[in-house]
Amino acid sequence: MNPLSIKDGGRRWLTTVGSKPPRTVVDVDDGITADEAFRLAESGTGLVWRGDYPNARNLLAAMSRRCAPAAGKPFQDQRNLQARRARLLGRLLVPLDPGHVLPLRRGPDVRTACAEVYGPSETASLVSLRELLGVVGAHEWRVKGVEIPALGAKIHPHHGVFSPVRGEYVDLVARTPLPAKNLAFDIGTGTGVLAAVLARRGVERVVATDNEPRALACARENFERLGFSGLETLETDVFPPDRAPLVVCNPPWLPARAHTPLERAVYDPGSRMLHAFLDRLPRHLEPGGEAWLILSDLAELLGLRTRARLLEAFARSGLEVQGREDTRPRHPRATDPRDPLHAARAKEVTSLWRLTARAAPAPD
């Protein structure tokens, strides 16, 4: 195994998560053992795979099994172990030739999937196999779509945009009585699924906001597929600059640090988005209007936030609770005892909080 330099080798480093390339890389193939590969990865060395593609996937799985399990540990310890696991597994690399061609035996055609995420490529590159598998999987979801019963149609997520596979929160928005049908805001729209549900229910105009351009591009594509004419998108941190009789928000549920851009849909350090939404909500809600805040109590079950602190945040922002719709999760991890968070997930409840403002201050 001869050390290689990514720079000297003329290969561009591809990443969507901001990871840095290893300082030292070596060529490896089917002859390397999982123990040796894991030892090299632990030392910080990148492994550039030159063998059979299915064997690279087998090696990645074997390296994963050698990572310390997270079950039974406190939440933050689990997050730290997950981050370490991602770093180690991210050191198994595969080369891509110009045009995103994978030059490995029995390698799949990844050109379209890579072009969707990284753009066109006229140079050779290196990418983590773990990331490449995520890119290919995201492309398959984008093509196949996710069936949304409340829409009677599919939503097609893009890479880096959280997929609406947890349908229970969508069902909450589909069944809660609407306070008005002329206008609604969908804050942090992501794929646009909740905006689309509101349009399906007859809301004439929905403004969907997000601060991620890739999410807005995904939402626009979904709106076009569904043929809804009253759906608009706006790139902004939280709110549009006016008021609505209905404001819907499904913020990240867990107040912890995100390790990747995609995790920002789940993890929100210090509940920044949640508090920004609550604090500014009275200035963007029409008198007599309602805000629908969708939250899981998983943060409470993990000891990351208490119910009392959530209610205090409502009161501090001048909000009153008019009602709450609850549902239990139906996703497979809720009943999987092997999941590191199984004890909390087994008790989890997802709620739609119906909030109103005690006063209506001037908009931002």
XYZ file of C-alpha atoms in Angstrom:
364
model
C 0.000 0.000 0.000
C 1.688 3.204 -1.193
C 0.673 6.567 0.310
C -1.026 8.907 -2.158
C -1.684 12.643 -2.108
C -5.156 13.793 -3.090
C -3.677 17.040 -4.356
C -0.805 15.396 -6.255
C -3.140 12.799 -7.679
C -5.191 15.571 -9.254
C -8.439 14.411 -7.720
C -11.008 16.852 -6.366
C -12.483 16.153 -2.923
C -16.289 15.835 -3.008
C -18.387 16.350 0.105
C -21.805 17.700 1.014
C -21.180 17.666 4.772
C -18.070 19.859 4.963
C -15.712 17.035 5.922
C -12.002 17.499 5.201
C -10.044 15.016 3.094
C -7.591 12.776 4.965
C -4.030 14.098 4.961
C -2.719 10.677 3.997
C -4.389 8.139 1.741
C -3.373 4.674 0.602
C -4.557 2.443 -2.213
C -6.357 -0.710 -1.015
C -8.209 -3.529 -2.709
C -9.986 -6.813 -2.023
C -6.954 -8.208 -0.170
C -7.242 -5.909 2.851
C -8.888 -7.267 5.995
C -11.587 -5.403 7.891
C -9.354 -5.258 10.985
C -6.505 -3.694 9.025
C -8.852 -1.241 7.305
C -10.365 -0.220 10.629
C -6.911 0.267 12.177
C -5.845 2.537 9.307
C -9.072 4.531 9.495
C -8.593 4.979 13.252
C -5.131 6.397 12.542
C -6.664 9.027 10.246
C -5.604 7.399 6.970
C -7.931 7.448 3.994
C -8.395 4.185 2.073
C -8.834 4.591 -1.687
C -10.615 1.500 -2.935
C -9.314 -0.070 -6.158
C -11.035 -3.434 -6.026
C -14.473 -4.864 -6.682
C -17.322 -2.444 -5.837
C -19.548 -4.954 -3.952
C -16.526 -5.884 -1.834
C -16.076 -2.217 -0.929
C -19.626 -2.178 0.403
C -18.929 -5.390 2.337
C -15.813 -3.829 3.846
C -17.754 -0.732 4.888
C -20.319 -2.930 6.651
C -17.550 -4.895 8.397
C -15.884 -1.674 9.562
C -19.237 -0.439 10.841
C -19.629 -3.559 12.980
C -16.310 -2.747 14.637
C -17.523 0.636 15.863
C -18.577 0.830 19.507
C -22.350 0.368 19.954
C -24.356 3.322 21.256
C -27.230 1.447 22.902
C -27.705 2.062 26.615
C -25.563 5.207 26.711
C -26.780 8.747 27.529
C -27.992 10.735 24.547
C -24.930 12.978 24.196
C -22.593 9.984 24.437
C -24.609 8.346 21.668
C -24.267 11.464 19.513
C -20.498 11.531 20.102
C -20.183 7.869 19.167
C -22.262 8.448 16.038
C -20.009 11.338 15.018
C -16.882 9.232 15.565
C -18.411 6.365 13.596
C -19.210 8.727 10.710
C -15.607 10.017 10.672
C -14.111 6.527 10.668
C -16.406 5.100 8.016
C -15.960 8.264 5.951
C -12.301 7.324 5.415
C -13.147 4.511 3.009
C -12.973 6.365 -0.306
C -13.785 5.589 -3.930
C -12.411 7.345 -7.032
C -14.577 8.965 -9.669
C -13.325 9.692 -13.166
C -14.407 12.828 -15.093
C -18.154 12.895 -15.596
C -18.671 11.121 -12.243
C -17.827 7.718 -13.752
C -17.120 5.071 -11.106
C -14.093 3.095 -12.408
C -14.551 -0.010 -10.258
C -15.407 -3.560 -11.247
C -19.177 -4.174 -11.015
C -19.660 -0.537 -10.040
C -23.102 1.019 -10.675
C -23.766 4.029 -12.876
C -23.683 6.948 -10.435
C -23.390 9.751 -12.987
C -26.906 11.164 -12.696
C -27.036 10.879 -8.913
C -23.690 12.652 -8.495
C -24.519 15.373 -11.027
C -27.724 16.184 -9.085
C -25.710 16.784 -5.920
C -22.236 17.923 -7.012
C -23.003 19.430 -10.411
C -21.125 18.605 -13.628
C -17.583 17.321 -13.332
C -14.738 17.519 -15.834
C -12.067 16.351 -13.395
C -11.306 13.189 -11.450
C -12.426 13.171 -7.830
C -12.542 11.244 -4.582
C -15.592 10.726 -2.422
C -16.360 8.810 0.729
C -18.122 5.543 -0.127
C -20.541 6.212 2.731
C -21.458 9.581 1.233
C -21.720 8.117 -2.271
C -24.185 5.506 -1.014
C -26.244 8.337 0.509
C -26.171 10.269 -2.770
C -27.309 7.222 -4.740
C -30.005 6.406 -2.191
C -31.277 9.993 -2.287
C -31.459 9.840 -6.071
C -33.546 6.667 -5.858
C -35.927 8.364 -3.388
C -36.099 11.389 -5.679
C -37.119 9.202 -8.607
C -39.425 6.877 -6.663
C -40.990 9.447 -4.331
C -42.678 8.992 -0.957
C -46.376 8.165 -0.921
C -48.363 10.691 1.143
C -51.898 9.341 1.820
C -53.143 12.802 2.862
C -52.247 14.040 -0.632
C -53.205 10.972 -2.592
C -49.876 11.557 -4.338
C -46.128 11.346 -3.865
C -43.569 13.833 -2.591
C -40.117 13.569 -4.183
C -37.325 14.574 -1.740
C -33.962 15.846 -2.980
C -30.580 14.998 -1.498
C -30.052 16.981 1.704
C -33.774 17.659 2.206
C -35.446 15.674 4.973
C -37.832 13.067 3.587
C -41.414 13.013 4.989
C -41.261 9.333 5.873
C -42.823 9.992 9.297
C -46.372 10.378 8.092
C -47.998 10.920 11.481
C -47.161 14.633 11.592
C -48.530 15.061 8.065
C -51.769 13.434 9.180
C -52.073 15.940 12.040
C -52.032 18.823 9.542
C -54.484 16.964 7.313
C -57.109 16.464 10.029
C -57.000 19.576 12.279
C -59.876 22.024 11.517
C -58.694 25.003 9.464
C -59.205 28.488 10.993
C -59.266 30.068 7.487
C -58.730 29.124 3.856
C -57.514 32.331 2.245
C -53.831 32.301 3.317
C -51.317 30.218 5.252
C -47.563 30.301 5.923
C -45.541 27.076 6.018
C -42.348 27.920 7.925
C -39.316 25.733 7.164
C -41.101 23.953 4.331
C -38.431 21.386 3.387
C -39.948 19.202 0.680
C -43.111 21.331 0.730
C -45.260 18.461 1.975
C -47.238 20.465 4.565
C -47.831 23.361 2.163
C -49.136 20.849 -0.364
C -51.462 19.286 2.226
C -52.878 22.721 3.049
C -53.437 23.400 -0.655
C -55.143 20.005 -1.034
C -57.449 21.010 1.827
C -58.503 24.130 -0.059
C -56.239 26.896 1.271
C -56.154 29.362 -1.610
C -52.643 30.734 -1.095
C -49.736 29.192 0.810
C -46.344 30.883 1.234
C -43.674 28.262 1.940
C -40.426 29.575 3.461
C -37.009 28.038 4.054
C -33.454 29.292 4.446
C -32.001 26.419 2.379
C -32.021 26.969 -1.419
C -31.960 23.212 -2.039
C -35.127 22.799 0.043
C -36.921 25.539 -1.884
C -35.879 23.977 -5.199
C -37.244 20.650 -3.956
C -40.515 22.240 -2.804
C -40.994 24.064 -6.127
C -40.456 20.850 -8.063
C -43.016 19.050 -5.895
C -45.553 21.869 -6.292
C -45.142 21.693 -10.068
C -45.618 17.918 -10.061
C -48.794 18.275 -7.983
C -50.167 21.096 -10.127
C -51.047 23.469 -7.267
C -51.204 27.082 -8.465
C -51.547 28.876 -5.124
C -48.217 27.781 -3.662
C -45.316 30.242 -3.386
C -41.762 29.853 -2.078
C -39.620 32.436 -0.312
C -36.015 32.187 0.894
C -35.921 33.716 4.351
C -34.790 32.761 7.842
C -38.282 32.336 9.289
C -41.287 34.502 8.320
C -42.532 36.367 5.264
C -42.932 40.146 5.923
C -46.678 40.139 6.640
C -49.449 38.296 8.540
C -51.559 35.205 7.939
C -54.586 33.649 9.667
C -52.767 30.291 9.739
C -49.069 29.706 10.338
C -47.692 26.151 10.321
C -44.232 25.159 11.530
C -42.577 21.778 11.988
C -39.185 22.817 13.459
C -36.307 20.480 14.340
C -37.413 18.474 17.347
C -34.175 17.937 19.287
C -32.124 20.779 20.856
C -28.699 19.375 20.016
C -25.884 20.075 17.564
C -26.272 18.808 14.003
C -23.275 17.011 12.516
C -24.376 17.299 8.872
C -26.579 19.689 6.850
C -29.318 17.046 6.623
C -29.351 16.673 10.419
C -30.361 20.331 10.734
C -33.905 19.148 9.970
C -33.809 17.140 13.229
C -31.275 18.869 15.505
C -31.465 22.547 16.481
C -28.766 23.756 18.935
C -30.394 25.631 21.787
C -33.768 25.355 20.017
C -32.767 28.419 17.988
C -35.405 27.981 15.275
C -38.135 27.065 17.742
C -37.539 30.187 19.845
C -37.194 32.430 16.780
C -40.534 31.126 15.546
C -42.296 31.591 18.895
C -40.799 35.007 19.668
C -41.735 36.509 16.284
C -45.003 34.665 15.749
C -47.363 37.302 17.282
C -46.121 39.840 14.716
C -47.040 37.542 11.811
C -50.338 36.095 12.978
C -53.570 37.843 12.076
C -55.891 38.725 14.985
C -57.920 35.614 15.754
C -55.573 33.440 13.698
C -53.912 30.195 14.721
C -50.393 28.828 14.610
C -49.880 25.093 14.346
C -46.612 24.072 15.976
C -45.706 20.448 15.385
C -43.354 18.894 17.954
C -42.482 15.466 19.214
C -41.959 15.039 22.960
C -38.822 12.995 22.259
C -36.683 15.881 23.562
C -38.574 15.704 26.859
C -38.210 11.934 27.085
C -34.451 12.271 26.496
C -34.100 14.972 29.163
C -33.140 17.669 26.641
C -36.127 19.905 27.388
C -38.999 19.845 29.888
C -42.670 20.376 29.163
C -42.602 23.247 31.672
C -39.879 25.049 29.699
C -41.862 24.658 26.477
C -44.986 26.128 28.086
C -42.897 28.948 29.556
C -41.600 29.728 26.054
C -45.195 29.983 24.807
C -46.140 32.360 27.616
C -43.005 34.467 27.255
C -43.821 35.020 23.578
C -47.381 36.110 24.363
C -48.985 32.907 23.100
C -51.863 30.876 24.460
C -52.615 27.200 23.854
C -56.075 26.731 22.359
C -55.807 22.990 21.946
C -53.559 20.103 21.003
C -53.825 17.156 18.613
C -51.707 14.117 19.519
C -50.615 11.023 17.645
C -48.201 8.131 18.153
C -45.363 7.395 15.708
C -45.781 4.570 13.226
C -42.249 4.389 11.809
C -40.281 1.115 12.293
C -37.748 2.591 14.743
C -40.542 3.178 17.273
C -40.864 -0.567 17.787
C -37.247 -1.643 17.181
C -35.583 -2.660 20.491
C -32.162 -2.436 18.769
C -32.544 1.306 18.257
C -30.296 3.192 20.728
C -33.233 5.484 21.618
C -35.808 2.699 21.843
C -36.814 3.364 25.458
C -37.773 6.940 24.578
C -39.199 6.195 21.135
C -41.561 3.598 22.583
C -43.249 6.383 24.616
C -43.013 9.176 22.047
C -46.011 11.361 21.195
C -46.121 13.863 18.337
C -48.345 16.888 18.942
C -49.831 19.716 16.917
C -50.109 22.677 19.305
C -52.811 25.196 18.353
C -51.492 28.588 19.461
C -53.022 32.071 19.388
C -51.511 35.456 20.236
C -52.759 37.501 23.173
C -51.858 40.702 21.274
C -51.005 41.647 17.692
C -47.847 43.783 17.588
C -46.686 45.399 14.354
C -45.098 43.013 11.802
C -41.305 42.857 11.420
